[in-house]
């Protein structure tokens, strides 16, 4: 392999014009405790091995690399207590193969580090791992509380395969997944899309998880910390996934006694299979979400979300998910479009571009605590999608206040 010395930048000039190759199972580049950057390079053959160091990958193509170790395209391995980081942006990992974990990329940490680990606007496509993490496999050691979260933003993790678990990505450590498309991945056994295990608070926002296949489970969340951590999934769309074991569920949540998880403004619509199952503690709160087989919680729906099609998962104008979500201060959707577009935020990863093509009633309740029989006010607005007003439709509102139904007939 070609050694990478400290503080070197290898720049191919015009995008991907320089091709660096080696034979299978022979690493193209080898960095050791060094800071280096690869830009505009195509790497094919045995991939990149970084033993510690600060690694930055920008506008590179890792193509058809094959290796008997983990990380068919790229392996970053921490050595002892060395500081280490990995920043990948605007790159492509396609057709790479690992005999172990991480068909495209494997990150293995086993010490304290202040480094950053991020993937931004990167395509991870058609990679294969014999073990776990068909696309990505990222793990932390015993210093998890001193490591920045694995951050994956604006990435497409698609059509990857694993021999055991996590067809798309295996993540062991705190994570932040934002605006990602995780689709068409396959696992022979468990977790067709994602296997997520963490003992630190983590989030997933504005993500699509669709068309993944496995024997059981699509997303496995093992958050068993016993330290009172919180895990939040917001505005995700999970649909059209396939399970061989129809007794299994799309989302399995395994929480510790003091841990909590919230699923908000999300769509889980996978016909003919169970959507959510829990192991032991029932510390999962589902609210303002559209669940195919139903789930108890405030604002939840069990109505067809009415996608435009299964290639985009955008909402039709008459979707019940339009303007029925909870404001969580999320200002954009998975495509970067502004939220909200109508009278309220939408459920799911994508915001409908405008007001709905159906009637909607918006009730603005007071923010203070309401005691029994206390007078209070609320504002009610009605969106009429028709061209003319219907003066013969009087409006009345029934409010459910802590289980007590109140009739407000004074609206005209």
Short mmCIF file of C-alpha atoms in Angstrom, two decimals:
data_model
loop_
_atom_site.label_atom_id
_atom_site.label_comp_id
_atom_site.label_asym_id
_atom_site.label_seq_id
_atom_site.Cartn_x
_atom_site.Cartn_y
_atom_site.Cartn_z
CA UNK A 1 0.00 0.00 0.00
CA UNK A 2 0.97 3.63 -0.49
CA UNK A 3 1.95 5.23 2.87
CA UNK A 4 0.26 8.52 3.79
CA UNK A 5 2.55 10.89 5.67
CA UNK A 6 1.37 13.44 8.19
CA UNK A 7 -0.54 16.56 7.02
CA UNK A 8 -0.65 15.46 3.40
CA UNK A 9 -3.47 16.13 0.95
CA UNK A 10 -3.89 13.87 -2.08
CA UNK A 11 -5.95 15.85 -4.59
CA UNK A 12 -6.97 14.39 -7.92
CA UNK A 13 -7.85 17.76 -9.42
CA UNK A 14 -11.02 17.43 -11.47
CA UNK A 15 -13.65 15.26 -9.82
CA UNK A 16 -12.59 11.57 -9.75
CA UNK A 17 -10.14 11.88 -12.66
CA UNK A 18 -7.28 10.20 -10.79
CA UNK A 19 -7.69 6.46 -10.27
CA UNK A 20 -5.54 4.64 -7.71
CA UNK A 21 -5.84 0.86 -7.72
CA UNK A 22 -4.34 -2.27 -6.24
CA UNK A 23 -5.06 -5.97 -6.22
CA UNK A 24 -7.82 -7.43 -4.10
CA UNK A 25 -7.06 -7.66 -0.36
CA UNK A 26 -4.12 -5.25 -0.74
CA UNK A 27 -4.87 -1.82 0.70
CA UNK A 28 -4.37 1.07 -1.73
CA UNK A 29 -3.48 3.55 1.01
CA UNK A 30 -2.20 3.04 4.57
CA UNK A 31 -2.18 5.87 7.10
CA UNK A 32 -0.66 5.49 10.56
CA UNK A 33 -1.46 8.04 13.30
CA UNK A 34 -1.41 10.74 10.63
CA UNK A 35 -3.56 13.65 9.52
CA UNK A 36 -4.40 13.40 5.84
CA UNK A 37 -7.04 14.31 3.30
CA UNK A 38 -8.12 12.57 0.10
CA UNK A 39 -9.99 14.68 -2.44
CA UNK A 40 -11.26 13.87 -5.95
CA UNK A 41 -9.74 10.37 -5.96
CA UNK A 42 -11.11 7.05 -7.21
CA UNK A 43 -9.87 4.10 -5.13
CA UNK A 44 -10.40 0.56 -6.32
CA UNK A 45 -8.79 -2.73 -5.33
CA UNK A 46 -8.17 -3.10 -1.58
CA UNK A 47 -9.45 0.20 -0.16
CA UNK A 48 -7.98 2.45 2.54
CA UNK A 49 -6.65 1.47 5.96
CA UNK A 50 -6.15 4.22 8.54
CA UNK A 51 -4.61 3.18 11.84
CA UNK A 52 -5.51 6.16 13.98
CA UNK A 53 -5.10 9.72 12.74
CA UNK A 54 -7.38 12.46 11.47
CA UNK A 55 -8.88 11.40 8.14
CA UNK A 56 -10.89 13.55 5.75
CA UNK A 57 -12.48 12.18 2.57
CA UNK A 58 -14.03 14.66 0.12
CA UNK A 59 -15.55 13.94 -3.30
CA UNK A 60 -13.98 10.50 -3.58
CA UNK A 61 -15.19 7.25 -5.14
CA UNK A 62 -14.44 3.95 -3.41
CA UNK A 63 -15.37 1.37 -6.01
CA UNK A 64 -15.18 -2.45 -6.08
CA UNK A 65 -12.70 -2.76 -3.23
CA UNK A 66 -12.45 -6.24 -1.67
CA UNK A 67 -10.84 -7.09 1.65
CA UNK A 68 -10.77 -10.01 4.08
CA UNK A 69 -10.77 -7.60 7.04
CA UNK A 70 -13.57 -5.23 8.08
CA UNK A 71 -14.24 -2.16 5.97
CA UNK A 72 -14.11 -3.27 2.36
CA UNK A 73 -13.70 0.30 1.16
CA UNK A 74 -12.33 2.02 4.26
CA UNK A 75 -11.22 0.77 7.67
CA UNK A 76 -10.46 3.29 10.43
CA UNK A 77 -9.06 1.61 13.48
CA UNK A 78 -8.04 3.34 16.68
CA UNK A 79 -4.70 2.25 18.04
CA UNK A 80 -4.39 2.56 21.81
CA UNK A 81 -5.21 6.03 23.14
CA UNK A 82 -4.45 7.87 19.90
CA UNK A 83 -6.81 10.67 18.89
CA UNK A 84 -8.80 9.78 15.80
CA UNK A 85 -11.50 11.26 13.57
CA UNK A 86 -13.22 10.63 10.24
CA UNK A 87 -15.02 13.23 8.11
CA UNK A 88 -16.56 12.01 4.84
CA UNK A 89 -18.42 14.36 2.50
CA UNK A 90 -19.89 14.26 -1.03
CA UNK A 91 -18.42 10.83 -1.73
CA UNK A 92 -19.55 7.46 -3.12
CA UNK A 93 -18.93 3.95 -1.78
CA UNK A 94 -20.14 1.45 -4.36
CA UNK A 95 -19.68 -2.29 -4.80
CA UNK A 96 -17.20 -2.82 -1.96
CA UNK A 97 -16.96 -6.15 -0.11
CA UNK A 98 -15.75 -7.14 3.35
CA UNK A 99 -15.37 -10.66 4.71
CA UNK A 100 -16.19 -9.29 8.14
CA UNK A 101 -18.16 -6.12 9.05
CA UNK A 102 -18.77 -2.91 7.17
CA UNK A 103 -18.97 -3.65 3.46
CA UNK A 104 -18.21 -0.02 2.64
CA UNK A 105 -16.80 1.48 5.85
CA UNK A 106 -15.83 0.17 9.27
CA UNK A 107 -14.91 2.43 12.20
CA UNK A 108 -13.51 0.64 15.25
CA UNK A 109 -12.84 2.74 18.35
CA UNK A 110 -11.47 1.44 21.61
CA UNK A 111 -10.24 4.47 23.51
CA UNK A 112 -10.86 8.07 24.45
CA UNK A 113 -10.94 10.57 21.59
CA UNK A 114 -12.11 14.13 20.93
CA UNK A 115 -12.48 13.40 17.22
CA UNK A 116 -15.52 13.91 15.01
CA UNK A 117 -17.11 11.11 13.00
CA UNK A 118 -19.44 12.30 10.27
CA UNK A 119 -20.83 11.32 6.87
CA UNK A 120 -22.48 14.09 4.85
CA UNK A 121 -24.19 13.91 1.43
CA UNK A 122 -22.61 10.55 0.72
CA UNK A 123 -23.94 7.57 -1.26
CA UNK A 124 -23.33 4.13 0.27
CA UNK A 125 -24.62 1.79 -2.40
CA UNK A 126 -24.51 -1.96 -3.21
CA UNK A 127 -21.84 -2.96 -0.70
CA UNK A 128 -21.63 -6.38 0.98
CA UNK A 129 -20.42 -7.61 4.39
CA UNK A 130 -20.24 -11.28 5.26
CA UNK A 131 -21.06 -10.45 8.89
CA UNK A 132 -22.84 -7.23 10.02
CA UNK A 133 -23.27 -3.78 8.52
CA UNK A 134 -23.66 -4.26 4.79
CA UNK A 135 -22.99 -0.55 4.28
CA UNK A 136 -21.56 0.79 7.55
CA UNK A 137 -20.27 -0.75 10.77
CA UNK A 138 -19.24 1.70 13.50
CA UNK A 139 -18.40 0.69 17.06
CA UNK A 140 -17.09 2.31 20.22
CA UNK A 141 -15.24 0.73 23.11
CA UNK A 142 -15.30 1.41 26.84
CA UNK A 143 -14.96 5.23 26.47
CA UNK A 144 -18.37 5.82 24.89
CA UNK A 145 -19.19 8.81 27.08
CA UNK A 146 -16.07 10.61 25.83
CA UNK A 147 -16.72 10.20 22.11
CA UNK A 148 -18.75 12.46 19.83
CA UNK A 149 -21.86 10.87 18.28
CA UNK A 150 -21.62 9.20 14.91
CA UNK A 151 -23.34 11.78 12.69
CA UNK A 152 -24.88 10.79 9.34
CA UNK A 153 -26.64 13.58 7.43
CA UNK A 154 -28.14 13.75 3.95
CA UNK A 155 -26.85 10.28 3.03
CA UNK A 156 -28.35 7.48 0.96
CA UNK A 157 -27.67 3.99 2.33
CA UNK A 158 -29.20 1.76 -0.32
CA UNK A 159 -29.08 -1.80 -1.71
CA UNK A 160 -26.43 -3.08 0.69
CA UNK A 161 -26.31 -6.68 2.00
CA UNK A 162 -25.12 -8.35 5.19
CA UNK A 163 -24.73 -12.02 6.03
CA UNK A 164 -26.05 -11.77 9.59
CA UNK A 165 -27.45 -8.41 10.76
CA UNK A 166 -27.82 -4.77 9.78
CA UNK A 167 -28.19 -4.76 6.02
CA UNK A 168 -27.77 -0.97 5.92
CA UNK A 169 -25.79 0.08 8.98
CA UNK A 170 -24.65 -1.26 12.35
CA UNK A 171 -24.00 1.47 14.92
CA UNK A 172 -22.72 0.76 18.42
CA UNK A 173 -22.49 4.15 20.10
CA UNK A 174 -24.32 7.47 20.27
CA UNK A 175 -25.69 8.59 16.90
CA UNK A 176 -27.44 11.42 15.07
CA UNK A 177 -29.15 10.41 11.82
CA UNK A 178 -30.62 13.30 9.84
CA UNK A 179 -32.29 13.54 6.41
CA UNK A 180 -31.20 10.07 5.30
CA UNK A 181 -32.69 7.58 2.84
CA UNK A 182 -32.16 3.97 3.99
CA UNK A 183 -33.74 1.66 1.44
CA UNK A 184 -33.45 -1.64 -0.39
CA UNK A 185 -30.96 -3.13 2.07
CA UNK A 186 -30.98 -6.84 2.93
CA UNK A 187 -29.92 -8.87 5.95
CA UNK A 188 -30.04 -12.65 6.01
CA UNK A 189 -31.07 -12.74 9.65
CA UNK A 190 -31.76 -9.59 11.69
CA UNK A 191 -32.37 -5.87 11.06
CA UNK A 192 -32.69 -5.38 7.32
CA UNK A 193 -32.05 -1.63 7.63
CA UNK A 194 -30.47 -0.61 10.95
CA UNK A 195 -29.09 -2.22 14.08
CA UNK A 196 -28.72 0.58 16.64
CA UNK A 197 -27.24 0.00 20.07
CA UNK A 198 -26.20 2.82 22.36
CA UNK A 199 -25.90 3.69 26.03
CA UNK A 200 -25.95 7.45 25.33
CA UNK A 201 -28.85 9.65 24.16
CA UNK A 202 -29.31 9.55 20.39
CA UNK A 203 -31.65 10.92 17.71
CA UNK A 204 -33.05 10.16 14.26
CA UNK A 205 -34.84 12.93 12.33
CA UNK A 206 -36.37 13.24 8.84
CA UNK A 207 -35.33 9.79 7.64
CA UNK A 208 -36.95 7.33 5.21
CA UNK A 209 -36.57 3.60 5.91
CA UNK A 210 -38.21 1.71 3.08
CA UNK A 211 -38.07 -1.49 1.04
CA UNK A 212 -35.57 -3.26 3.30
CA UNK A 213 -35.69 -7.05 3.78
CA UNK A 214 -34.65 -9.50 6.49
CA UNK A 215 -35.83 -12.59 8.30
CA UNK A 216 -36.91 -10.54 11.31
CA UNK A 217 -37.04 -6.85 12.21
CA UNK A 218 -36.23 -3.85 10.06
CA UNK A 219 -34.86 -1.56 12.78
CA UNK A 220 -33.49 -3.03 16.02
CA UNK A 221 -33.01 -0.50 18.82
CA UNK A 222 -31.11 -1.85 21.82
CA UNK A 223 -30.88 1.06 24.25
CA UNK A 224 -30.31 -0.74 27.53
CA UNK A 225 -28.20 1.73 29.52
CA UNK A 226 -29.52 1.71 33.09
CA UNK A 227 -28.38 5.34 33.30
CA UNK A 228 -31.56 7.13 32.26
CA UNK A 229 -30.75 8.07 28.66
CA UNK A 230 -33.28 9.35 26.12
CA UNK A 231 -33.71 8.33 22.49
CA UNK A 232 -35.80 10.37 20.07
CA UNK A 233 -37.10 9.47 16.60
CA UNK A 234 -38.83 12.41 14.90
CA UNK A 235 -40.53 12.69 11.49
CA UNK A 236 -39.38 9.36 10.11
CA UNK A 237 -41.19 7.36 7.43
CA UNK A 238 -40.91 3.57 7.65
CA UNK A 239 -42.78 1.77 4.89
CA UNK A 240 -42.85 -1.19 2.48
CA UNK A 241 -40.32 -3.26 4.41
CA UNK A 242 -40.38 -7.06 4.18
CA UNK A 243 -39.93 -9.69 6.92
CA UNK A 244 -39.76 -13.44 6.35
CA UNK A 245 -40.91 -14.06 9.93
CA UNK A 246 -44.39 -12.55 9.98
CA UNK A 247 -44.49 -12.93 13.78
CA UNK A 248 -41.64 -10.43 14.06
CA UNK A 249 -42.01 -6.63 13.96
CA UNK A 250 -40.63 -3.77 11.90
CA UNK A 251 -39.34 -1.85 14.94
CA UNK A 252 -38.05 -3.66 18.05
CA UNK A 253 -37.25 -1.46 21.04
CA UNK A 254 -35.19 -2.82 23.94
CA UNK A 255 -34.84 -0.26 26.77
CA UNK A 256 -33.30 -0.28 30.23
CA UNK A 257 -35.33 0.40 33.37
CA UNK A 258 -34.63 4.15 33.43
CA UNK A 259 -34.29 4.81 29.70
CA UNK A 260 -37.00 6.45 27.61
CA UNK A 261 -37.68 6.60 23.90
CA UNK A 262 -40.08 8.81 21.97
CA UNK A 263 -41.45 8.31 18.47
CA UNK A 264 -43.14 11.48 17.23
CA UNK A 265 -44.56 12.76 13.92
CA UNK A 266 -43.69 9.47 12.23
CA UNK A 267 -45.26 7.04 9.78
CA UNK A 268 -44.94 3.26 10.20
CA UNK A 269 -46.91 1.70 7.36
CA UNK A 270 -45.86 -1.84 6.50
CA UNK A 271 -49.00 -3.88 5.71
CA UNK A 272 -49.45 -7.43 6.98
CA UNK A 273 -46.74 -7.27 9.66
CA UNK A 274 -46.57 -5.85 13.17
CA UNK A 275 -45.07 -2.38 13.41
CA UNK A 276 -43.73 -2.11 16.98
CA UNK A 277 -42.72 -4.59 19.66
CA UNK A 278 -41.05 -4.05 23.02
CA UNK A 279 -38.65 -6.06 25.13
CA UNK A 280 -39.33 -5.85 28.86
CA UNK A 281 -39.74 -2.21 29.93
CA UNK A 282 -42.53 -0.22 28.27
CA UNK A 283 -40.80 3.17 28.26
CA UNK A 284 -41.69 3.97 24.65
CA UNK A 285 -44.00 6.93 24.00
CA UNK A 286 -45.57 7.15 20.55
CA UNK A 287 -47.48 10.35 19.70
CA UNK A 288 -48.73 12.25 16.65
CA UNK A 289 -47.80 9.31 14.45
CA UNK A 290 -49.52 7.21 11.80
CA UNK A 291 -49.20 3.51 12.71
CA UNK A 292 -50.61 0.83 10.39
CA UNK A 293 -51.77 -1.52 13.15
CA UNK A 294 -52.42 1.27 15.65
CA UNK A 295 -50.64 2.33 18.81
CA UNK A 296 -51.94 4.12 21.93
CA UNK A 297 -50.86 7.72 22.32
CA UNK A 298 -51.88 11.35 21.88
CA UNK A 299 -52.58 12.36 18.28
CA UNK A 300 -51.91 8.92 16.75
CA UNK A 301 -53.64 7.88 13.53
CA UNK A 302 -54.45 4.52 11.97
CA UNK A 303 -55.38 5.79 8.51
CA UNK A 304 -53.64 5.19 5.19
CA UNK A 305 -51.06 7.99 4.89
CA UNK A 306 -51.79 8.18 1.14
CA UNK A 307 -48.33 8.46 -0.35
CA UNK A 308 -48.04 9.78 -3.87
CA UNK A 309 -46.00 6.65 -4.70
CA UNK A 310 -43.53 4.26 -3.10
CA UNK A 311 -40.53 5.82 -4.80
CA UNK A 312 -40.76 9.20 -3.07
CA UNK A 313 -43.08 8.74 -0.05
CA UNK A 314 -44.37 12.27 -0.52
CA UNK A 315 -47.91 12.90 0.78
CA UNK A 316 -50.94 13.36 -1.42
CA UNK A 317 -52.90 16.56 -0.86
CA UNK A 318 -55.70 14.68 0.94
CA UNK A 319 -53.36 12.73 3.26
CA UNK A 320 -54.49 12.63 6.90
CA UNK A 321 -50.85 13.21 7.87
CA UNK A 322 -50.87 16.79 6.58
CA UNK A 323 -50.95 19.42 9.33
CA UNK A 324 -51.55 16.84 12.08
CA UNK A 325 -48.07 16.69 13.64
CA UNK A 326 -46.58 18.29 16.73
CA UNK A 327 -44.32 21.35 16.51
CA UNK A 328 -40.85 20.13 17.54
CA UNK A 329 -38.91 23.12 16.19
CA UNK A 330 -37.81 21.12 13.14
CA UNK A 331 -37.55 23.80 10.46
CA UNK A 332 -36.96 21.67 7.33
CA UNK A 333 -37.94 18.25 6.00
CA UNK A 334 -35.78 15.48 4.51
CA UNK A 335 -35.50 17.41 1.22
CA UNK A 336 -34.59 20.68 2.91
CA UNK A 337 -38.04 22.19 2.37
CA UNK A 338 -39.41 24.55 5.00
CA UNK A 339 -41.58 23.21 7.83
CA UNK A 340 -44.44 23.89 8.22
CA UNK A 341 -45.97 24.67 4.82
CA UNK A 342 -49.60 24.85 5.91
CA UNK A 343 -51.25 25.39 9.26
CA UNK A 344 -49.09 22.91 11.20
CA UNK A 345 -46.22 20.48 10.78
CA UNK A 346 -46.87 17.27 8.83
CA UNK A 347 -46.34 13.70 9.97
CA UNK A 348 -43.54 11.86 8.15
CA UNK A 349 -40.20 12.72 6.59
CA UNK A 350 -41.60 15.05 3.93
CA UNK A 351 -43.69 18.21 4.23
CA UNK A 352 -46.56 18.66 1.80
CA UNK A 353 -45.87 21.83 -0.27
CA UNK A 354 -48.80 23.97 0.83
CA UNK A 355 -52.16 23.73 2.52
CA UNK A 356 -54.04 20.41 2.29
CA UNK A 357 -56.68 19.57 -0.30
CA UNK A 358 -59.05 18.61 2.50
CA UNK A 359 -60.84 20.35 5.38
CA UNK A 360 -58.72 20.91 8.47
CA UNK A 361 -59.60 22.39 11.87
CA UNK A 362 -56.82 24.00 13.90
CA UNK A 363 -57.37 24.44 17.65
CA UNK A 364 -54.98 26.66 19.62
CA UNK A 365 -55.23 25.68 23.28
CA UNK A 366 -53.93 27.74 26.23
CA UNK A 367 -50.45 26.97 27.45
CA UNK A 368 -51.26 27.04 31.19
CA UNK A 369 -52.55 24.16 33.30
CA UNK A 370 -56.31 23.70 33.13
CA UNK A 371 -58.05 22.66 36.35
CA UNK A 372 -61.47 21.09 36.44
CA UNK A 373 -64.28 23.61 35.75
CA UNK A 374 -61.83 26.49 35.26
CA UNK A 375 -62.85 28.80 32.40
CA UNK A 376 -60.40 28.89 29.53
CA UNK A 377 -60.23 30.07 25.95
CA UNK A 378 -59.15 28.50 22.70
CA UNK A 379 -58.85 29.77 19.15
CA UNK A 380 -60.30 27.66 16.34
CA UNK A 381 -59.53 28.12 12.65
CA UNK A 382 -60.93 26.11 9.76
CA UNK A 383 -59.15 25.60 6.46
CA UNK A 384 -61.59 25.31 3.55
CA UNK A 385 -59.91 23.96 0.38
CA UNK A 386 -62.95 24.79 -1.76
CA UNK A 387 -63.28 27.88 -3.91
CA UNK A 388 -66.42 29.11 -2.13
CA UNK A 389 -67.45 29.34 1.50
CA UNK A 390 -70.08 26.95 2.81
CA UNK A 391 -72.31 29.12 4.99
CA UNK A 392 -74.60 26.23 5.87
CA UNK A 393 -71.93 24.34 7.84
CA UNK A 394 -71.95 25.57 11.44
CA UNK A 395 -68.86 24.64 13.45
CA UNK A 396 -68.85 23.15 16.89
CA UNK A 397 -65.89 21.78 18.80
CA UNK A 398 -65.64 18.95 21.32
CA UNK A 399 -62.48 19.16 23.42
CA UNK A 400 -60.93 16.31 25.35
CA UNK A 401 -59.32 17.89 28.42
CA UNK A 402 -57.63 15.24 30.55
CA UNK A 403 -60.32 12.72 29.67
CA UNK A 404 -63.23 15.11 30.20
CA UNK A 405 -65.17 15.99 27.05
CA UNK A 406 -66.21 19.63 26.77
CA UNK A 407 -68.66 20.95 24.16
CA UNK A 408 -67.98 24.41 22.72
CA UNK A 409 -70.99 25.33 20.56
CA UNK A 410 -70.45 29.07 20.20
CA UNK A 411 -68.52 29.00 16.91
CA UNK A 412 -70.32 30.18 13.80
#
